[in-house]
PDB file of C-alpha atoms in Angstrom:
ATOM      1  CA  MET F  22      83.064 109.420 119.309  1.00 95.00           C
ATOM      2  CA  ARG F  23      82.661 112.153 120.823  1.00 97.00           C
ATOM      3  CA  THR F  24      81.979 115.933 118.640  1.00 98.00           C
ATOM      4  CA  ALA F  25      83.230 119.124 118.455  1.00 98.00           C
ATOM      5  CA  LYS F  26      83.189 122.887 117.103  1.00 98.00           C
ATOM      6  CA  LEU F  27      85.355 123.244 114.045  1.00 98.00           C
ATOM      7  CA  GLY F  28      84.823 126.763 113.430  1.00 95.00           C
ATOM      8  CA  PRO F  29      82.431 127.170 111.420  1.00 92.00           C
ATOM      9  CA  LEU F  30      81.777 123.938 109.993  1.00 94.00           C
ATOM     10  CA  GLY F  31      79.929 123.323 113.711  1.00 96.00           C
ATOM     11  CA  ASP F  32      80.630 120.193 115.054  1.00 98.00           C
ATOM     12  CA  VAL F  33      82.683 117.746 113.477  1.00 98.00           C
ATOM     13  CA  SER F  34      84.124 114.339 115.254  1.00 98.00           C
ATOM     14  CA  ARG F  35      87.305 113.451 117.275  1.00 98.00           C
ATOM     15  CA  LEU F  36      89.061 112.405 114.277  1.00 98.00           C
ATOM     16  CA  THR F  37      89.905 113.488 111.349  1.00 98.00           C
ATOM     17  CA  LEU F  38      90.705 111.216 107.945  1.00 97.00           C
ATOM     18  CA  GLY F  39      93.297 112.118 105.834  1.00 87.00           C
ATOM     19  CA  GLY F  40      97.019 112.294 104.744  1.00 79.00           C
ATOM     20  CA  GLY F  41      99.161 110.953 102.655  1.00 84.00           C
ATOM     21  CA  GLY F  42      98.235 107.107 105.105  1.00 87.00           C
ATOM     22  CA  ILE F  43      95.283 107.310 102.281  1.00 90.00           C
ATOM     23  CA  GLY F  44      97.135 108.622  99.619  1.00 90.00           C
ATOM     24  CA  GLN F  45      99.691 105.718  99.695  1.00 89.00           C
ATOM     25  CA  ILE F  46     102.830 107.348 100.384  1.00 85.00           C
ATOM     26  CA  TRP F  47     103.608 106.726 104.408  1.00 75.00           C
ATOM     27  CA  GLY F  48     104.544 103.050 104.476  1.00 76.00           C
ATOM     28  CA  GLU F  49     103.079 100.441 102.264  1.00 84.00           C
ATOM     29  CA  THR F  50      99.218  99.616 101.967  1.00 89.00           C
ATOM     30  CA  SER F  51      97.528  98.552  98.444  1.00 94.00           C
ATOM     31  CA  ARG F  52      93.900 101.363  96.852  1.00 93.00           C
ATOM     32  CA  ASP F  53      91.567  98.463  97.881  1.00 96.00           C
ATOM     33  CA  GLU F  54      93.049  98.669 102.111  1.00 96.00           C
ATOM     34  CA  ALA F  55      92.914 102.450 101.431  1.00 94.00           C
ATOM     35  CA  ILE F  56      89.429 102.267 100.494  1.00 96.00           C
ATOM     36  CA  ASP F  57      88.095 100.018 102.969  1.00 97.00           C
ATOM     37  CA  THR F  58      90.185 102.812 105.648  1.00 97.00           C
ATOM     38  CA  LEU F  59      87.737 105.388 104.027  1.00 97.00           C
ATOM     39  CA  HIS F  60      84.791 103.306 104.485  1.00 98.00           C
ATOM     40  CA  ALA F  61      86.043 101.341 107.844  1.00 98.00           C
ATOM     41  CA  ALA F  62      86.018 105.706 109.535  1.00 98.00           C
ATOM     42  CA  VAL F  63      82.992 106.679 108.458  1.00 98.00           C
ATOM     43  CA  GLU F  64      81.540 103.226 109.958  1.00 98.00           C
ATOM     44  CA  ALA F  65      83.675 104.292 113.042  1.00 98.00           C
ATOM     45  CA  GLY F  66      81.745 107.784 113.538  1.00 98.00           C
ATOM     46  CA  ILE F  67      83.701 110.393 111.961  1.00 98.00           C
ATOM     47  CA  THR F  68      82.524 113.039 109.755  1.00 98.00           C
ATOM     48  CA  VAL F  69      86.452 114.822 108.084  1.00 98.00           C
ATOM     49  CA  ILE F  70      88.196 113.944 105.580  1.00 98.00           C
ATOM     50  CA  ASP F  71      91.131 115.636 104.948  1.00 97.00           C
ATOM     51  CA  SER F  72      93.322 115.640 101.451  1.00 97.00           C
ATOM     52  CA  ALA F  73      95.506 117.523  99.762  1.00 96.00           C
ATOM     53  CA  PRO F  74      96.890 117.371  96.021  1.00 96.00           C
ATOM     54  CA  MET F  75     100.335 116.643  97.564  1.00 93.00           C
ATOM     55  CA  TYR F  76      98.830 113.610  99.559  1.00 93.00           C
ATOM     56  CA  GLY F  77      99.984 111.068  96.588  1.00 92.00           C
ATOM     57  CA  ALA F  78      96.575 109.150  95.769  1.00 94.00           C
ATOM     58  CA  CYS F  79      94.401 110.576  98.169  1.00 95.00           C
ATOM     59  CA  GLU F  80      92.109 112.454  96.059  1.00 97.00           C
ATOM     60  CA  ASP F  81      91.691 109.908  93.748  1.00 96.00           C
ATOM     61  CA  ASN F  82      90.638 107.103  96.415  1.00 96.00           C
ATOM     62  CA  ILE F  83      88.663 109.627  98.109  1.00 97.00           C
ATOM     63  CA  GLY F  84      86.494 109.679  94.423  1.00 97.00           C
ATOM     64  CA  LEU F  85      86.807 106.269  94.296  1.00 97.00           C
ATOM     65  CA  ALA F  86      84.967 105.213  97.798  1.00 97.00           C
ATOM     66  CA  PHE F  87      82.187 107.710  97.535  1.00 97.00           C
ATOM     67  CA  GLU F  88      82.128 107.387  93.299  1.00 96.00           C
ATOM     68  CA  GLY F  89      80.923 111.333  94.048  1.00 96.00           C
ATOM     69  CA  ARG F  90      78.226 110.688  96.034  1.00 97.00           C
ATOM     70  CA  PRO F  91      79.057 110.713  99.806  1.00 97.00           C
ATOM     71  CA  PRO F  92      77.176 110.583 103.387  1.00 97.00           C
ATOM     72  CA  GLU F  93      75.879 113.729 103.580  1.00 95.00           C
ATOM     73  CA  HIS F  94      77.183 114.541 106.936  1.00 96.00           C
ATOM     74  CA  LEU F  95      80.396 114.433 105.941  1.00 98.00           C
ATOM     75  CA  LYS F  96      83.052 117.577 105.373  1.00 98.00           C
ATOM     76  CA  PHE F  97      85.949 117.579 103.286  1.00 98.00           C
ATOM     77  CA  THR F  98      89.165 119.529 102.770  1.00 98.00           C
ATOM     78  CA  THR F  99      92.450 120.842 100.161  1.00 98.00           C
ATOM     79  CA  LYS F 100      94.426 122.386  99.818  1.00 98.00           C
ATOM     80  CA  CYS F 101      97.415 123.853  97.720  1.00 98.00           C
ATOM     81  CA  ALA F 102     100.537 124.565  98.352  1.00 97.00           C
ATOM     82  CA  ILE F 103     101.030 127.387  96.051  1.00 98.00           C
ATOM     83  CA  GLY F 104     104.209 129.629  96.962  1.00 97.00           C
ATOM     84  CA  SER F 105     105.461 132.529  96.082  1.00 98.00           C
ATOM     85  CA  PRO F 106     105.023 133.437  91.861  1.00 98.00           C
ATOM     86  CA  GLU F 107     103.673 136.353  90.647  1.00 98.00           C
ATOM     87  CA  ALA F 108     101.078 137.539  92.317  1.00 98.00           C
ATOM     88  CA  ALA F 109      98.955 137.705  88.907  1.00 98.00           C
ATOM     89  CA  LYS F 110      99.380 133.168  89.239  1.00 98.00           C
ATOM     90  CA  ILE F 111      97.266 132.980  92.480  1.00 98.00           C
ATOM     91  CA  GLY F 112      93.888 133.710  92.463  1.00 98.00           C
ATOM     92  CA  PRO F 113      93.858 131.363  88.870  1.00 98.00           C
ATOM     93  CA  GLY F 114      96.630 129.454  90.735  1.00 98.00           C
ATOM     94  CA  LEU F 115      94.310 129.202  93.828  1.00 98.00           C
ATOM     95  CA  ALA F 116      90.975 128.323  92.044  1.00 98.00           C
ATOM     96  CA  ALA F 117      93.410 125.713  88.947  1.00 98.00           C
ATOM     97  CA  SER F 118      93.732 123.914  92.482  1.00 98.00           C
ATOM     98  CA  VAL F 119      90.272 123.289  93.453  1.00 98.00           C
ATOM     99  CA  GLU F 120      89.048 122.607  90.509  1.00 98.00           C
ATOM    100  CA  ALA F 121      91.777 120.215  90.123  1.00 98.00           C
ATOM    101  CA  SER F 122      90.851 118.693  93.738  1.00 98.00           C
ATOM    102  CA  LEU F 123      86.626 118.249  93.761  1.00 98.00           C
ATOM    103  CA  LYS F 124      87.695 116.492  90.158  1.00 98.00           C
ATOM    104  CA  ALA F 125      89.705 113.567  91.664  1.00 98.00           C
ATOM    105  CA  MET F 126      87.033 114.148  95.033  1.00 98.00           C
ATOM    106  CA  ARG F 127      83.679 113.882  92.445  1.00 98.00           C
ATOM    107  CA  LEU F 128      82.492 116.510  94.466  1.00 98.00           C
ATOM    108  CA  GLU F 129      80.985 119.862  93.465  1.00 97.00           C
ATOM    109  CA  ARG F 130      82.350 121.761  96.876  1.00 97.00           C
ATOM    110  CA  VAL F 131      84.571 121.126  99.921  1.00 98.00           C
ATOM    111  CA  ASP F 132      83.900 122.701 103.434  1.00 98.00           C
ATOM    112  CA  LEU F 133      88.141 123.916 103.414  1.00 98.00           C
ATOM    113  CA  PHE F 134      90.594 125.546 101.800  1.00 98.00           C
ATOM    114  CA  PHE F 135      93.580 125.111 103.096  1.00 98.00           C
ATOM    115  CA  LEU F 136      96.671 127.512 101.946  1.00 98.00           C
ATOM    116  CA  HIS F 137      99.636 124.811 101.982  1.00 97.00           C
ATOM    117  CA  SER F 138     102.812 127.340 102.348  1.00 96.00           C
ATOM    118  CA  ASN F 139     104.151 128.586 104.790  1.00 96.00           C
ATOM    119  CA  ILE F 140     103.328 131.819 104.830  1.00 97.00           C
ATOM    120  CA  HIS F 141     106.299 134.171 105.965  1.00 97.00           C
ATOM    121  CA  ALA F 142     107.161 138.083 106.189  1.00 97.00           C
ATOM    122  CA  ASP F 143     108.516 139.481 102.680  1.00 97.00           C
ATOM    123  CA  ASP F 144     112.382 139.738 103.811  1.00 96.00           C
ATOM    124  CA  PHE F 145     112.017 136.509 105.659  1.00 96.00           C
ATOM    125  CA  VAL F 146     114.919 134.078 105.197  1.00 97.00           C
ATOM    126  CA  TYR F 147     114.882 130.605 105.933  1.00 95.00           C
ATOM    127  CA  ALA F 148     117.093 129.005 108.322  1.00 94.00           C
ATOM    128  CA  HIS F 149     116.826 125.518 105.857  1.00 91.00           C
ATOM    129  CA  GLY F 150     116.108 125.490 102.496  1.00 93.00           C
ATOM    130  CA  ASN F 151     116.010 129.420 101.411  1.00 96.00           C
ATOM    131  CA  ASP F 152     116.532 128.424  98.032  1.00 95.00           C
ATOM    132  CA  ARG F 153     113.423 127.306  97.694  1.00 95.00           C
ATOM    133  CA  ARG F 154     111.337 129.754  99.596  1.00 95.00           C
ATOM    134  CA  ASP F 155     109.239 130.855  96.684  1.00 95.00           C
ATOM    135  CA  GLN F 156     108.541 127.370  96.312  1.00 95.00           C
ATOM    136  CA  MET F 157     107.306 126.487  99.766  1.00 94.00           C
ATOM    137  CA  GLY F 158     105.858 129.959 101.551  1.00 97.00           C
ATOM    138  CA  THR F 159     104.112 132.422 100.116  1.00 98.00           C
ATOM    139  CA  SER F 160     105.042 136.038 101.974  1.00 98.00           C
ATOM    140  CA  TRP F 161     102.965 137.674 103.529  1.00 98.00           C
ATOM    141  CA  SER F 162     102.057 139.952 100.524  1.00 98.00           C
ATOM    142  CA  LEU F 163     100.711 137.731  98.446  1.00 98.00           C
ATOM    143  CA  TYR F 164      99.287 136.362 101.557  1.00 98.00           C
ATOM    144  CA  VAL F 165      97.170 139.702 102.792  1.00 98.00           C
ATOM    145  CA  ASN F 166      96.760 140.556  98.896  1.00 98.00           C
ATOM    146  CA  GLU F 167      96.240 137.681  97.015  1.00 98.00           C
ATOM    147  CA  VAL F 168      95.573 134.837  98.201  1.00 98.00           C
ATOM    148  CA  ILE F 169      92.679 136.117 101.325  1.00 98.00           C
ATOM    149  CA  PRO F 170      90.832 137.646  97.584  1.00 98.00           C
ATOM    150  CA  ALA F 171      90.897 134.525  96.153  1.00 98.00           C
ATOM    151  CA  PHE F 172      89.936 132.506  98.760  1.00 98.00           C
ATOM    152  CA  GLU F 173      86.768 134.559 100.250  1.00 98.00           C
ATOM    153  CA  GLN F 174      86.017 134.508  95.795  1.00 98.00           C
ATOM    154  CA  LEU F 175      85.659 130.614  95.973  1.00 98.00           C
ATOM    155  CA  LYS F 176      83.733 130.959  98.681  1.00 97.00           C
ATOM    156  CA  ALA F 177      81.371 133.348  96.940  1.00 97.00           C
ATOM    157  CA  GLN F 178      81.244 131.183  93.947  1.00 97.00           C
ATOM    158  CA  GLY F 179      80.467 128.082  96.367  1.00 97.00           C
ATOM    159  CA  LYS F 180      83.586 126.600  95.044  1.00 98.00           C
ATOM    160  CA  ILE F 181      85.038 126.286  99.120  1.00 98.00           C
ATOM    161  CA  GLY F 182      82.453 126.033 102.653  1.00 98.00           C
ATOM    162  CA  ALA F 183      85.724 128.362 104.493  1.00 98.00           C
ATOM    163  CA  TRP F 184      89.049 128.612 103.979  1.00 98.00           C
ATOM    164  CA  GLY F 185      92.266 128.209 106.649  1.00 98.00           C
ATOM    165  CA  ILE F 186      96.218 128.144 107.245  1.00 98.00           C
ATOM    166  CA  THR F 187      98.218 125.193 108.438  1.00 94.00           C
ATOM    167  CA  GLY F 188      99.798 126.989 110.462  1.00 94.00           C
ATOM    168  CA  ILE F 189     103.812 124.634 110.664  1.00 91.00           C
ATOM    169  CA  GLY F 190     105.500 127.759 109.481  1.00 91.00           C
ATOM    170  CA  VAL F 191     107.172 130.905 111.274  1.00 96.00           C
ATOM    171  CA  PRO F 192     105.251 131.044 114.194  1.00 97.00           C
ATOM    172  CA  THR F 193     105.641 134.415 114.486  1.00 98.00           C
ATOM    173  CA  ASP F 194     104.047 134.861 111.085  1.00 98.00           C
ATOM    174  CA  VAL F 195     101.158 131.793 111.864  1.00 98.00           C
ATOM    175  CA  LEU F 196     100.583 134.368 114.459  1.00 98.00           C
ATOM    176  CA  ARG F 197     100.257 137.109 113.223  1.00 98.00           C
ATOM    177  CA  ALA F 198      97.659 135.832 110.455  1.00 98.00           C
ATOM    178  CA  ILE F 199      95.470 134.420 112.343  1.00 98.00           C
ATOM    179  CA  GLY F 200      95.138 138.586 113.806  1.00 98.00           C
ATOM    180  CA  HIS F 201      95.193 139.525 111.347  1.00 98.00           C
ATOM    181  CA  THR F 202      91.244 140.450 109.503  1.00 97.00           C
ATOM    182  CA  PRO F 203      89.934 138.769 108.253  1.00 97.00           C
ATOM    183  CA  ARG F 204      91.583 135.786 109.721  1.00 97.00           C
ATOM    184  CA  PRO F 205      90.846 132.102 108.847  1.00 98.00           C
ATOM    185  CA  ASP F 206      88.698 130.097 109.763  1.00 98.00           C
ATOM    186  CA  ALA F 207      90.387 127.449 110.461  1.00 98.00           C
ATOM    187  CA  VAL F 208      93.927 126.881 111.653  1.00 98.00           C
ATOM    188  CA  GLN F 209      95.689 123.306 110.947  1.00 98.00           C
ATOM    189  CA  ALA F 210      98.391 122.876 114.281  1.00 98.00           C
ATOM    190  CA  ILE F 211     101.184 119.910 115.370  1.00 97.00           C
ATOM    191  CA  ALA F 212      99.084 118.415 118.672  1.00 98.00           C
ATOM    192  CA  ASN F 213     101.701 115.803 120.036  1.00 98.00           C
ATOM    193  CA  LEU F 214     103.673 115.200 123.124  1.00 98.00           C
ATOM    194  CA  MET F 215     106.871 116.325 121.542  1.00 98.00           C
ATOM    195  CA  ASP F 216     105.531 120.077 119.843  1.00 97.00           C
ATOM    196  CA  SER F 217     107.896 119.337 117.550  1.00 97.00           C
ATOM    197  CA  ALA F 218     107.545 119.936 112.848  1.00 95.00           C
ATOM    198  CA  GLY F 219     110.044 116.954 112.875  1.00 92.00           C
ATOM    199  CA  ALA F 220     111.660 117.408 109.505  1.00 90.00           C
ATOM    200  CA  LEU F 221     109.019 120.796 108.429  1.00 91.00           C
ATOM    201  CA  ARG F 222     110.058 122.798 110.114  1.00 93.00           C
ATOM    202  CA  ARG F 223     112.670 125.238 108.268  1.00 93.00           C
ATOM    203  CA  TYR F 224     113.079 128.043 110.425  1.00 95.00           C
ATOM    204  CA  ALA F 225     115.445 128.948 113.660  1.00 94.00           C
ATOM    205  CA  GLU F 226     112.957 130.435 115.948  1.00 95.00           C
ATOM    206  CA  PRO F 227     111.112 129.000 118.627  1.00 94.00           C
ATOM    207  CA  GLU F 228     108.481 126.277 118.096  1.00 93.00           C
ATOM    208  CA  ARG F 229     104.750 127.541 119.384  1.00 96.00           C
ATOM    209  CA  ALA F 230     102.533 124.933 118.867  1.00 97.00           C
ATOM    210  CA  ARG F 231     100.774 125.406 121.541  1.00 98.00           C
ATOM    211  CA  GLU F 232     100.195 129.358 121.886  1.00 98.00           C
ATOM    212  CA  ILE F 233      99.339 129.004 117.920  1.00 98.00           C
ATOM    213  CA  ALA F 234      96.453 126.555 118.849  1.00 98.00           C
ATOM    214  CA  ALA F 235      95.444 128.785 122.008  1.00 98.00           C
ATOM    215  CA  THR F 236      95.192 131.976 120.064  1.00 98.00           C
ATOM    216  CA  ALA F 237      93.499 130.400 116.576  1.00 98.00           C
ATOM    217  CA  LYS F 238      90.897 128.711 119.943  1.00 98.00           C
ATOM    218  CA  ALA F 239      90.948 132.417 121.721  1.00 98.00           C
ATOM    219  CA  ALA F 240      90.294 134.137 117.747  1.00 97.00           C
ATOM    220  CA  GLY F 241      87.013 131.688 116.833  1.00 97.00           C
ATOM    221  CA  CYS F 242      88.702 129.951 114.898  1.00 98.00           C
ATOM    222  CA  GLY F 243      88.600 125.991 113.810  1.00 98.00           C
ATOM    223  CA  VAL F 244      91.772 123.533 115.626  1.00 98.00           C
ATOM    224  CA  MET F 245      92.398 120.825 113.562  1.00 98.00           C
ATOM    225  CA  GLY F 246      95.446 118.539 115.186  1.00 98.00           C
ATOM    226  CA  ILE F 247      98.072 117.432 113.388  1.00 97.00           C
ATOM    227  CA  ARG F 248     101.245 114.944 113.029  1.00 96.00           C
ATOM    228  CA  ALA F 249      99.366 113.480 115.981  1.00 97.00           C
ATOM    229  CA  VAL F 250     103.210 110.413 116.117  1.00 96.00           C
ATOM    230  CA  GLN F 251     105.294 113.298 114.549  1.00 96.00           C
ATOM    231  CA  ALA F 252     106.021 111.336 111.032  1.00 90.00           C
ATOM    232  CA  GLY F 253     106.120 108.037 113.116  1.00 91.00           C
ATOM    233  CA  ALA F 254     108.985 109.183 115.695  1.00 94.00           C
ATOM    234  CA  LEU F 255     106.392 108.407 118.336  1.00 97.00           C
ATOM    235  CA  THR F 256     105.627 104.515 117.452  1.00 96.00           C
ATOM    236  CA  LEU F 257     106.774 101.742 117.593  1.00 95.00           C
ATOM    237  CA  ALA F 258     109.131 102.249 113.884  1.00 89.00           C
ATOM    238  CA  VAL F 259     109.050 103.902 111.498  1.00 85.00           C
ATOM    239  CA  ASP F 260     107.346 102.641 108.606  1.00 75.00           C
ATOM    240  CA  ARG F 261     109.628 104.333 105.634  1.00 75.00           C
ATOM    241  CA  GLU F 262     113.126 104.806 105.177  1.00 77.00           C
ATOM    242  CA  LEU F 263     114.435 107.884 106.634  1.00 77.00           C
ATOM    243  CA  ARG F 264     117.881 110.034 105.436  1.00 78.00           C
ATOM    244  CA  PRO F 265     120.454 108.888 108.927  1.00 79.00           C
ATOM    245  CA  ASN F 266     120.161 113.464 109.048  1.00 83.00           C
ATOM    246  CA  SER F 267     116.340 113.409 109.023  1.00 89.00           C
ATOM    247  CA  PRO F 268     115.317 115.416 111.972  1.00 92.00           C
ATOM    248  CA  ASP F 269     112.239 112.832 112.285  1.00 92.00           C
ATOM    249  CA  ASN F 270     114.577 110.577 112.940  1.00 92.00           C
ATOM    250  CA  ALA F 271     116.679 112.610 115.361  1.00 94.00           C
ATOM    251  CA  ASP F 272     113.148 112.825 117.181  1.00 95.00           C
ATOM    252  CA  TYR F 273     112.680 109.236 116.965  1.00 95.00           C
ATOM    253  CA  ALA F 274     116.033 108.258 118.942  1.00 94.00           C
ATOM    254  CA  ARG F 275     114.687 111.267 121.132  1.00 96.00           C
ATOM    255  CA  ALA F 276     111.333 109.537 121.916  1.00 97.00           C
ATOM    256  CA  ALA F 277     113.414 106.304 123.917  1.00 98.00           C
ATOM    257  CA  PRO F 278     112.572 107.238 127.103  1.00 98.00           C
ATOM    258  CA  PHE F 279     108.565 107.380 125.332  1.00 98.00           C
ATOM    259  CA  ARG F 280     108.392 104.013 123.602  1.00 98.00           C
ATOM    260  CA  ALA F 281     110.146 103.288 127.802  1.00 98.00           C
ATOM    261  CA  LEU F 282     107.281 103.649 129.332  1.00 98.00           C
ATOM    262  CA  CYS F 283     104.749 102.971 126.517  1.00 98.00           C
ATOM    263  CA  ALA F 284     106.552  99.378 127.036  1.00 98.00           C
ATOM    264  CA  ARG F 285     106.156  99.963 130.900  1.00 98.00           C
ATOM    265  CA  TRP F 286     102.138 100.976 130.661  1.00 98.00           C
ATOM    266  CA  GLY F 287     101.722  98.059 127.791  1.00 98.00           C
ATOM    267  CA  ARG F 288     100.045 100.157 125.309  1.00 98.00           C
ATOM    268  CA  ASP F 289     101.133 100.804 122.045  1.00 98.00           C
ATOM    269  CA  PRO F 290     102.954 104.058 121.581  1.00 98.00           C
ATOM    270  CA  ALA F 291     100.876 104.903 118.833  1.00 97.00           C
ATOM    271  CA  TYR F 292      98.297 104.953 120.766  1.00 98.00           C
ATOM    272  CA  VAL F 293      99.654 106.608 123.476  1.00 98.00           C
ATOM    273  CA  ALA F 294     100.336 109.341 121.311  1.00 98.00           C
ATOM    274  CA  HIS F 295      97.719 109.881 119.439  1.00 98.00           C
ATOM    275  CA  ARG F 296      95.451 109.835 123.002  1.00 98.00           C
ATOM    276  CA  TYR F 297      98.094 112.502 124.323  1.00 98.00           C
ATOM    277  CA  ALA F 298      96.861 114.240 121.614  1.00 98.00           C
ATOM    278  CA  LEU F 299      92.802 113.960 121.510  1.00 98.00           C
ATOM    279  CA  THR F 300      93.753 115.204 125.967  1.00 98.00           C
ATOM    280  CA  MET F 301      95.567 118.562 124.794  1.00 98.00           C
ATOM    281  CA  PRO F 302      93.476 121.886 124.929  1.00 98.00           C
ATOM    282  CA  ASN F 303      92.411 123.702 121.940  1.00 98.00           C
ATOM    283  CA  ILE F 304      92.404 120.595 118.905  1.00 98.00           C
ATOM    284  CA  ASP F 305      88.811 120.257 118.170  1.00 98.00           C
ATOM    285  CA  THR F 306      89.317 117.758 116.105  1.00 98.00           C
ATOM    286  CA  LEU F 307      92.730 115.511 115.077  1.00 98.00           C
ATOM    287  CA  VAL F 308      94.156 114.254 111.774  1.00 97.00           C
ATOM    288  CA  LEU F 309      94.848 111.261 110.889  1.00 96.00           C
ATOM    289  CA  GLY F 310      98.054 109.808 109.299  1.00 91.00           C
ATOM    290  CA  VAL F 311      96.995 105.792 108.729  1.00 94.00           C
ATOM    291  CA  LYS F 312      97.548 104.351 105.891  1.00 93.00           C
ATOM    292  CA  ASN F 313      95.172 101.336 106.616  1.00 95.00           C
ATOM    293  CA  ARG F 314      92.531  99.458 109.372  1.00 97.00           C
ATOM    294  CA  THR F 315      94.341  98.510 111.860  1.00 96.00           C
ATOM    295  CA  GLU F 316      96.037 101.922 112.658  1.00 96.00           C
ATOM    296  CA  LEU F 317      92.433 102.981 112.680  1.00 97.00           C
ATOM    297  CA  ALA F 318      90.790 100.876 114.901  1.00 98.00           C
ATOM    298  CA  MET F 319      93.646 102.157 117.939  1.00 98.00           C
ATOM    299  CA  CYS F 320      93.875 105.193 117.212  1.00 98.00           C
ATOM    300  CA  VAL F 321      89.136 105.118 117.168  1.00 98.00           C
ATOM    301  CA  ALA F 322      90.099 103.267 120.430  1.00 98.00           C
ATOM    302  CA  ALA F 323      91.937 106.279 122.441  1.00 98.00           C
ATOM    303  CA  GLU F 324      89.520 108.331 121.509  1.00 98.00           C
ATOM    304  CA  ALA F 325      86.891 106.409 122.412  1.00 98.00           C
ATOM    305  CA  ASP F 326      89.048 105.285 125.783  1.00 98.00           C
ATOM    306  CA  GLY F 327      88.563 108.855 126.191  1.00 98.00           C
ATOM    307  CA  PRO F 328      90.869 111.877 127.806  1.00 98.00           C
ATOM    308  CA  TYR F 329      94.326 110.730 130.535  1.00 98.00           C
ATOM    309  CA  SER F 330      93.935 112.073 133.320  1.00 98.00           C
ATOM    310  CA  ALA F 331      96.412 115.205 134.849  1.00 98.00           C
ATOM    311  CA  ASP F 332      98.806 112.302 136.518  1.00 98.00           C
ATOM    312  CA  GLU F 333      98.915 110.955 133.511  1.00 98.00           C
ATOM    313  CA  MET F 334      99.532 113.069 130.979  1.00 98.00           C
ATOM    314  CA  ALA F 335     102.471 114.558 134.151  1.00 98.00           C
ATOM    315  CA  GLU F 336     104.458 112.024 133.549  1.00 98.00           C
ATOM    316  CA  ILE F 337     104.374 111.850 130.161  1.00 98.00           C
ATOM    317  CA  ASP F 338     105.412 115.314 130.200  1.00 98.00           C
ATOM    318  CA  GLY F 339     108.427 114.473 132.785  1.00 98.00           C
ATOM    319  CA  LEU F 340     109.774 112.386 130.129  1.00 98.00           C
ATOM    320  CA  GLY F 341     111.015 116.147 129.256  1.00 98.00           C
ATOM    321  CA  LEU F 342     110.646 115.535 125.475  1.00 98.00           C
ATOM    322  CA  ARG F 343     109.047 119.219 124.929  1.00 94.00           C
TER     323      ARG F 343
END
């Protein structure tokens, strides 16, 4: 498997395994299959395992899979959606979260610890779900004055190797965080052919996924691409029930021309979507949300087949789905 440099973490595999699939919340799978998929990923050359407390059984399954003795070359991430509590609760909250994740995964440290909350300006008003702003977002002043110092302290204590942000929130403030000093060591950025965050988008301003990835890369941050199949919108069929008015459902309907193109090419849409994301510039490693070994094998094949040609990328982009 090809490798790329993920910021200060150095060389990692172009594919990362993690997310809700291994946590048994994205489509149906068993704990045994999730654990077998983790082992198969390592055998395929994947060197990064991405987790979070909100990914169902993901962290517990990682602990069961490696029994506290993972291969030395593996790197692990976790996250905390701290939100915007009282300032004095930020540091202890982040510390407690990483300790719980370490216990579940049976690790002594994680290589990357992400702020899983959206970052927003102190006076920002979300277009959707603003009544939950303090639960889903972290204000800029809390990010600068509390979150960053807490991350740096966890680094000094050896609990984490580096820290990052999940860059799917308000683009203006994600870019502001990348430009701030100290900047994140890594950024998770949307990487799909629709440039869509789907149901995760709660702001009104334009999405700027590719600009976020390019800016992070230029700043020396590692970039982890996420949502290559846009929560199932870029697959043959979504593997879970969606609300009729879900943005992910709308993206699935909008992606009908993409599925038609894949049929002409004789390829599964999920394969094409992953290979497209791997061809995108500025993406160091692509996080897979697969839930079983069959889906994993398809993604490994997409990586092995290498980047799409400029003509192939142009044909996909010519569908006008961005």
